Coordinates of C-alpha atoms in Angstrom, one line a residue:
M1154 CA 63.0 -56.4 -22.7
Y1155 CA 61.0 -55.1 -19.7
E1156 CA 62.3 -52.0 -18.1
P1157 CA 61.0 -51.0 -14.6
P1158 CA 59.5 -47.6 -14.4
E1159 CA 61.4 -44.8 -12.8
P1160 CA 60.4 -43.8 -9.3
S1161 CA 59.2 -40.4 -10.6
D1162 CA 56.8 -42.2 -12.9
L1163 CA 55.0 -44.1 -10.1
P1164 CA 51.7 -42.6 -8.9
S1165 CA 52.1 -40.9 -5.5
L1166 CA 49.9 -42.2 -2.7
P1167 CA 48.5 -39.9 -0.1
R1168 CA 50.6 -39.9 3.0
L1169 CA 48.8 -40.3 6.2
P1170 CA 49.8 -37.9 9.0
G1171 CA 51.8 -39.5 11.8
F1172 CA 51.0 -39.4 15.5
G1173 CA 53.3 -36.5 16.0
E1174 CA 51.7 -34.3 13.4
L1175 CA 48.2 -35.1 14.8
A1176 CA 49.4 -34.2 18.2
D1177 CA 50.8 -30.9 17.0
T1178 CA 47.5 -30.1 15.1
G1179 CA 45.4 -30.8 18.2
H1180 CA 47.7 -28.8 20.4
A1181 CA 47.5 -25.8 18.0
W1182 CA 43.7 -26.1 17.9
V1183 CA 43.5 -26.2 21.7
E1184 CA 45.7 -23.1 21.9
T1185 CA 43.5 -21.2 19.5
V1186 CA 40.3 -22.1 21.5
L1187 CA 41.9 -21.1 24.7
A1188 CA 43.1 -17.8 23.2
H1189 CA 39.6 -16.9 22.1
A1190 CA 37.8 -18.4 25.1
P1191 CA 37.4 -15.1 27.1
A1192 CA 35.8 -13.3 24.1
A1193 CA 33.5 -16.3 23.4
V1194 CA 32.5 -16.5 27.1
A1195 CA 31.9 -12.7 27.2
I1196 CA 29.7 -12.8 24.1
T1197 CA 27.7 -15.8 25.3
T1198 CA 27.2 -14.3 28.7
A1199 CA 26.0 -11.0 27.1
M1200 CA 23.6 -12.7 24.9
G1201 CA 22.2 -14.8 27.7
A1202 CA 21.8 -11.7 29.9
V1203 CA 19.9 -9.9 27.1
L1204 CA 17.6 -12.9 26.6
L1205 CA 16.9 -13.1 30.3
V1206 CA 16.8 -9.4 31.2
R1207 CA 14.8 -8.2 28.2
P1208 CA 11.5 -9.8 29.2
M1209 CA 11.9 -8.4 32.7
L1210 CA 12.6 -4.9 31.3
A1211 CA 9.6 -5.2 29.0
R1212 CA 7.3 -6.1 31.9
R1213 CA 8.6 -3.3 34.0
A1214 CA 8.1 -0.8 31.1
R1215 CA 4.5 -2.0 30.6
G1216 CA 3.8 -1.7 34.3
A1217 CA 5.2 1.9 34.4
R1218 CA 3.1 2.8 31.3
H1219 CA -0.1 1.7 33.0
A1220 CA 0.8 3.0 36.4
G1221 CA 1.5 6.5 35.1
A1222 CA -1.4 6.6 32.6
R1223 CA -3.8 9.5 32.4
M1224 CA -7.3 9.8 31.0
V1225 CA -8.2 12.9 29.0
T1226 CA -11.7 14.0 28.1
V1227 CA -11.9 15.7 24.7
L1228 CA -14.5 18.3 23.8
A1229 CA -15.1 19.1 20.2
P1230 CA -15.4 22.7 18.9
A1231 CA -18.8 24.1 18.0
G1232 CA -20.0 23.5 14.5
L1233 CA -17.6 20.6 13.7
D1234 CA -18.9 18.9 10.6
P1235 CA -18.0 15.3 9.4
V1236 CA -15.5 16.5 6.8
D1237 CA -13.5 18.5 9.4
A1238 CA -13.8 15.7 11.9
L1239 CA -12.3 13.1 9.6
A1240 CA -9.6 15.5 8.3
G1241 CA -8.6 16.3 11.9
G1242 CA -8.4 12.6 12.7
L1243 CA -6.0 12.1 9.8
R1244 CA -3.8 14.9 10.9
L1245 CA -3.9 13.7 14.5
W1246 CA -2.7 10.2 13.7
R1247 CA 0.0 11.4 11.3
D1248 CA 1.3 13.7 14.0
L1249 CA 1.3 11.1 16.7
T1250 CA 3.4 8.7 14.6
G1251 CA 6.4 10.6 16.1
T1252 CA 5.7 9.1 19.5
A1253 CA 7.5 5.9 18.6
P1254 CA 10.7 5.4 20.6
P1255 CA 14.1 4.9 19.0
A1256 CA 15.3 1.5 18.0
W1257 CA 17.5 0.9 21.0
R1258 CA 14.5 1.5 23.4
R1259 CA 12.3 -0.9 21.4
A1260 CA 15.1 -3.5 21.5
L1261 CA 15.3 -3.3 25.3
F1262 CA 11.7 -2.5 26.4
G1263 CA 9.6 -4.1 23.7
P1264 CA 7.0 -2.5 21.3
P1265 CA 6.2 1.2 21.4
P1266 CA 3.5 2.4 23.9
H1267 CA 0.0 2.4 22.6
L1268 CA -2.7 5.1 22.9
G1269 CA -6.4 4.4 23.6
V1270 CA -9.4 6.2 22.3
E1271 CA -12.7 5.3 24.0
Y1272 CA -16.3 6.2 23.2
R1273 CA -18.7 5.8 26.1
L1274 CA -22.4 5.8 25.5
T1275 CA -25.0 6.4 28.3
A1276 CA -28.7 7.1 28.2
G1277 CA -29.6 10.7 27.7
A1278 CA -26.2 11.9 26.7
E1279 CA -24.1 12.1 23.6
P1280 CA -21.0 9.9 23.2
A1281 CA -18.2 10.9 25.5
V1282 CA -14.7 10.8 23.9
R1283 CA -11.8 10.0 26.2
V1284 CA -8.2 9.4 25.4
W1285 CA -6.0 7.0 27.5
I1286 CA -2.4 8.2 27.5
P1287 CA 0.4 5.9 28.9
G1288 CA 3.0 7.2 31.3
E1289 CA 5.8 7.1 28.7
I1290 CA 4.0 9.6 26.5
D1291 CA 3.7 13.3 27.6
T1292 CA 0.1 14.4 28.1
H1293 CA 0.8 17.8 26.8
R1294 CA 2.2 16.3 23.6
V1295 CA -1.1 14.5 22.9
A1296 CA -3.2 17.5 24.0
S1297 CA -1.3 19.8 21.6
A1298 CA -1.8 17.3 18.7
I1299 CA -5.6 17.3 19.5
R1300 CA -5.8 21.1 19.5
A1301 CA -3.8 21.2 16.2
A1302 CA -6.1 18.7 14.6
W1303 CA -9.3 20.3 15.6
P1304 CA -8.9 24.1 16.4
G1305 CA -11.0 25.0 19.3
A1306 CA -11.1 21.5 20.8
Q1307 CA -10.2 21.0 24.5
A1308 CA -8.4 18.1 26.2
I1309 CA -9.2 18.1 29.9
P1310 CA -7.2 15.6 32.0
D1311 CA -9.0 13.7 34.8
P1312 CA -8.0 14.7 38.3
P1313 CA -5.3 12.5 39.8
G1314 CA -6.7 9.7 41.9
Q1315 CA -10.0 9.6 40.2
P1316 CA -11.2 6.0 39.8
D1317 CA -11.5 4.8 36.2
T1318 CA -14.8 3.1 35.8
T1319 CA -15.3 1.4 32.5
L1320 CA -18.5 -0.6 32.7
P1321 CA -20.9 -1.3 35.6
A1322 CA -21.2 -4.7 37.1
G1323 CA -24.1 -6.9 35.9
T1324 CA -24.7 -8.5 32.5
I1325 CA -22.0 -7.7 29.9
T1326 CA -21.1 -9.0 26.5
G1327 CA -18.6 -7.8 23.9
G1328 CA -16.2 -8.6 21.1
M1329 CA -13.2 -7.5 19.1
V1330 CA -13.0 -6.5 15.4
R1331 CA -10.3 -7.5 12.9
P1332 CA -10.0 -7.3 9.1
V1333 CA -11.1 -10.3 7.2
R1334 CA -8.4 -10.5 4.5
G1335 CA -5.2 -9.5 6.3
A1336 CA -3.2 -6.3 6.4
L1337 CA -2.3 -5.8 2.8
L1338 CA -5.8 -5.0 1.4
P1339 CA -7.2 -1.7 2.7
L1340 CA -10.7 -1.1 4.2
R1341 CA -13.3 1.1 2.5
L1342 CA -12.9 4.7 3.5
P1343 CA -16.3 6.5 4.2
D1344 CA -17.2 9.7 2.4
P1345 CA -18.0 12.3 5.0
R1346 CA -19.6 14.6 2.3
A1347 CA -22.3 11.9 1.9
G1348 CA -22.9 11.7 5.6
E1349 CA -20.9 8.4 6.0
D1350 CA -19.5 8.5 9.5
P1351 CA -19.4 5.5 11.9
L1352 CA -19.7 7.8 14.9
R1353 CA -23.0 9.1 13.7
A1354 CA -24.4 5.6 14.0
L1355 CA -23.0 5.5 17.6
E1356 CA -24.9 8.7 18.4
A1357 CA -28.1 7.1 17.1
L1358 CA -27.4 4.1 19.2
A1359 CA -26.9 6.2 22.3
G1360 CA -30.4 7.5 21.9
T1361 CA -31.9 4.0 22.3
L1362 CA -30.1 3.2 25.6
R1363 CA -32.0 2.9 28.9
A1364 CA -30.9 4.3 32.2
S1365 CA -29.2 1.0 33.3
E1366 CA -27.4 0.4 30.0
H1367 CA -23.9 1.4 28.9
V1368 CA -21.9 0.9 25.7
M1369 CA -18.2 1.3 25.3
V1370 CA -16.0 1.2 22.1
Q1371 CA -12.2 1.1 22.7
I1372 CA -9.5 1.6 20.1
L1373 CA -5.9 0.9 21.0
A1374 CA -3.3 2.0 18.5
R1375 CA 0.5 2.3 18.4
P1376 CA 2.8 3.2 15.4
V1377 CA 4.3 0.4 13.4
V1378 CA 8.1 0.7 13.0
G1379 CA 11.0 -1.7 12.8
R1380 CA 10.8 -5.3 11.9
R1381 CA 7.0 -5.6 11.4
L1382 CA 6.9 -2.7 9.1
R1383 CA 9.8 -4.2 7.0
R1384 CA 7.9 -7.6 6.8
Y1385 CA 4.8 -5.8 5.7
R1386 CA 6.6 -3.9 2.9
A1387 CA 8.5 -7.1 1.9
A1388 CA 5.1 -9.0 1.6
L1389 CA 3.8 -6.2 -0.6
A1390 CA 6.9 -6.3 -2.8
R1391 CA 6.4 -10.1 -3.3
I1392 CA 2.7 -9.6 -4.2
Q1393 CA 3.6 -7.0 -6.8
A1394 CA 6.2 -9.4 -8.3
G1395 CA 3.5 -12.1 -8.6
R1396 CA 4.8 -14.3 -5.7
P1397 CA 2.9 -15.3 -2.6
A1398 CA 3.0 -12.9 0.3
R1399 CA 4.4 -15.6 2.7
P1400 CA 7.1 -17.8 1.0
S1401 CA 7.3 -21.4 2.1
L1402 CA 10.4 -23.5 1.2
A1403 CA 8.5 -26.8 1.7
L1404 CA 5.6 -25.7 -0.5
G1405 CA 8.0 -24.3 -3.1
A1406 CA 9.9 -27.6 -3.3
V1407 CA 6.7 -29.6 -3.6
T1408 CA 5.4 -27.3 -6.3
G1409 CA 8.6 -27.5 -8.2
L1410 CA 8.6 -31.4 -8.1
V1411 CA 5.0 -31.5 -9.3
R1412 CA 5.7 -29.1 -12.1
A1413 CA 8.7 -31.1 -13.2
A1414 CA 6.7 -34.4 -13.1
L1415 CA 3.8 -32.9 -15.1
A1416 CA 6.3 -31.5 -17.7
L1417 CA 7.7 -35.0 -18.2
L1418 CA 4.3 -36.8 -18.4
T1419 CA 2.4 -34.2 -20.4
P1420 CA 3.4 -33.8 -24.1
A1421 CA 4.3 -30.4 -25.3
R1422 CA 1.5 -28.6 -27.0
R1423 CA 1.8 -27.4 -30.5
T1424 CA 2.0 -23.6 -30.8
T1425 CA -0.7 -22.1 -33.0
T1426 CA -0.3 -19.3 -35.4
S1427 CA -3.9 -18.1 -35.1
H1428 CA -4.2 -14.5 -34.3
H1429 CA -7.1 -15.2 -31.9
Y1430 CA -5.2 -17.7 -29.7
G1431 CA -1.8 -16.2 -30.2
R1432 CA -2.6 -13.0 -28.3
R1433 CA -1.2 -12.5 -24.9
P1434 CA -3.8 -12.2 -22.1
G1435 CA -4.2 -8.6 -20.9
P1436 CA -3.8 -7.5 -17.3
D1437 CA -6.5 -8.5 -14.8
P1438 CA -8.4 -5.3 -14.0
L1439 CA -9.3 -6.6 -10.5
R1440 CA -5.7 -7.4 -9.7
T1441 CA -4.5 -4.1 -11.0
E1442 CA -7.0 -2.3 -8.8
R1443 CA -6.0 -4.2 -5.8
L1444 CA -2.3 -3.5 -6.3
A1445 CA -3.1 0.2 -6.6
A1446 CA -5.1 0.1 -3.4
M1447 CA -2.2 -1.7 -1.6
R1448 CA 0.3 0.8 -2.8
R1449 CA -1.8 3.7 -1.6
K1450 CA -2.1 2.2 1.8
A1451 CA 1.6 1.4 2.1
D1452 CA 2.5 5.1 1.3
E1453 CA 0.9 6.2 4.6
P1454 CA 2.1 5.9 8.2
M1455 CA 1.1 2.5 9.5
W1456 CA -0.5 1.8 12.9
E1457 CA -1.2 -1.4 14.8
V1458 CA -4.8 -1.2 15.9
A1459 CA -7.0 -3.3 18.3
L1460 CA -10.7 -2.5 18.2
R1461 CA -12.9 -3.8 21.1
Y1462 CA -16.5 -3.1 22.2
A1463 CA -18.9 -4.1 24.9
A1464 CA -22.4 -3.5 26.1
A1465 CA -23.5 -3.8 29.7
T1466 CA -26.5 -3.4 31.9
T1467 CA -27.0 -3.6 35.7
N1468 CA -30.0 -5.9 35.2
T1469 CA -29.7 -9.7 35.2
G1470 CA -31.6 -12.5 33.7
R1471 CA -32.4 -13.8 30.3
G1472 CA -34.0 -10.6 29.1
A1473 CA -30.9 -8.6 30.1
R1474 CA -28.7 -11.1 28.2
D1475 CA -30.8 -10.7 25.1
R1476 CA -30.8 -6.9 25.4
V1477 CA -27.0 -6.5 25.8
R1478 CA -26.4 -9.0 22.9
G1479 CA -28.6 -6.8 20.7
L1480 CA -26.7 -3.7 21.8
A1481 CA -23.4 -5.4 21.0
D1482 CA -24.6 -6.4 17.5
A1483 CA -25.7 -2.8 16.9
T1484 CA -22.4 -1.5 18.1
F1485 CA -20.5 -3.7 15.6
A1486 CA -22.9 -2.7 12.8
C1487 CA -21.8 0.9 13.3
F1488 CA -18.5 0.1 11.6
A1489 CA -20.0 -1.7 8.6
L1490 CA -19.3 1.4 6.6
L1491 CA -15.7 0.4 6.4
S1492 CA -16.5 -2.9 4.6
G1493 CA -15.7 -2.6 0.9
P1494 CA -14.7 -4.6 -2.1
H1495 CA -11.1 -5.2 -1.0
N1496 CA -11.5 -5.9 2.8
A1497 CA -14.0 -6.0 5.5
L1498 CA -14.3 -6.2 9.3
A1499 CA -15.3 -9.3 11.2
R1500 CA -16.0 -9.6 14.9
H1501 CA -14.5 -12.2 17.2
R1502 CA -15.2 -13.3 20.7
L1503 CA -13.7 -11.2 23.5
P1504 CA -13.3 -13.2 26.8
H1505 CA -14.1 -11.3 29.9
P1506 CA -15.0 -8.0 28.2
S1507 CA -15.0 -5.8 31.4
R1508 CA -11.5 -7.0 32.4
A1509 CA -10.1 -6.7 28.9
L1510 CA -11.4 -3.1 28.5
S1511 CA -10.1 -2.1 32.0
A1512 CA -6.7 -3.5 31.4
R1513 CA -6.2 -1.8 28.0
A1514 CA -3.5 -4.3 27.2
M1515 CA -2.4 -4.7 23.6
R1516 CA -0.3 -7.6 22.4
R1517 CA -0.9 -7.7 18.6
G1518 CA -3.3 -5.8 16.4
A1519 CA -4.2 -5.3 12.8
L1520 CA -2.1 -3.1 10.5
L1521 CA -4.1 -0.1 9.4
S1522 CA -3.0 3.1 7.6
A1523 CA -3.4 6.5 9.2
T1524 CA -6.5 7.2 7.0
E1525 CA -8.1 3.9 8.1
L1526 CA -7.4 4.7 11.7
A1527 CA -8.8 8.2 11.3
A1528 CA -12.1 6.7 10.0
L1529 CA -12.3 4.7 13.2
A1530 CA -11.0 7.2 15.8
H1531 CA -11.9 10.9 15.4
L1532 CA -14.2 13.4 17.1
P1533 CA -17.9 13.1 16.4
S1534 CA -19.7 16.0 14.8
R1535 CA -21.6 16.5 18.0
T1536 CA -20.3 16.0 21.6
P1537 CA -21.4 17.0 25.1
G1538 CA -19.5 20.3 24.7
L1539 CA -21.4 21.6 21.7
G1540 CA -23.8 23.8 23.6
E1541 CA -21.4 24.9 26.3
P1542 CA -19.4 28.1 26.1
T1543 CA -16.2 26.1 26.5
A1544 CA -16.5 24.7 22.9
R1545 CA -15.1 27.4 20.7
R1546 CA -14.1 27.7 17.1
I1547 CA -10.8 29.5 17.8
P1548 CA -7.9 28.2 19.9
A1549 CA -7.6 29.1 23.6
P1550 CA -5.7 32.4 24.4
P1551 CA -2.0 31.8 25.2
D1552 CA -2.2 33.3 28.7
I1553 CA -4.5 30.6 30.0
P1554 CA -2.3 27.8 31.5
E1555 CA -2.6 24.4 30.0
P1556 CA -4.0 21.6 32.1

């Protein structure tokens, strides 16, 4: 005989909420939104204000840096050899790493201020070394670092109001220099004991200039801190782990699908017991050497560097264009000593060279270590102050006021 199931044995169906419960839920949600609305509005307003105000603050900071900038002429001490010149450059750029502002100033006013080192070549004179210091950095701070790097050197600021003439009007051409293989691989460091100095080639180039010709090399540098330094170290860590420096989610997904398809279509190979084929491949010597060079570079202070050069003449015509093009090629060739097995320097086009060199604006540069920057920017072994009594081997007396 059929017995109906008990009510407790029947499966329970989900109960739909009624209109009253939906109204109560909506009312509670509205009350929650209204309760947190002032905080949400305040946070949104603050974020919008930061996004709108930060570019304006960054532009004003750049304008103040250029408006209060000073030019300093550097005279080397007598008897400065290439070894001491490069060693002093390394100490200088390690010392000036401390000019980077704190994190909150970088968040409001943009990247740190950059310094400029300029070599100006004219006929009948040795290369003149000048340092461009923005208004945010104290001139005495840089002058003290220069004297500490090269004892006996002098940093003479230009008088206020003196016009800053970079290159004369006429025929001009130039370019900018960047590493070929990115920032991870280091450049070749010249050996000063073997006479390898890029500035010695500049001195030789100065001896070939005519009265109407000028050559200028400009190096802009600022310390690398914050997010870009973290990205650089993260890319190095990925390279050391055997992964690509720049991970791509789309490329990783496509690679995974291709590998899975090949694993399904390709039969598994039989493992062999031969001693010859069973050995594990040894480490790649070239990769090991590159990783060691990368680690040595990452252990030093990092700088963001922009290298530009230009050659100019007051003459015009086809002959003048060919002449300045040859001088520009010779200027770039002076830095060929830094090209090595891991990385090299390549030149690129620089639109409006005179305007770019006069503006001294730096948006983004190559990442170089302090040693690589010292190989580019240091005092030459001979300067216009070599034969003058102002170039001394000992520091200046303390009773003489600083400029």
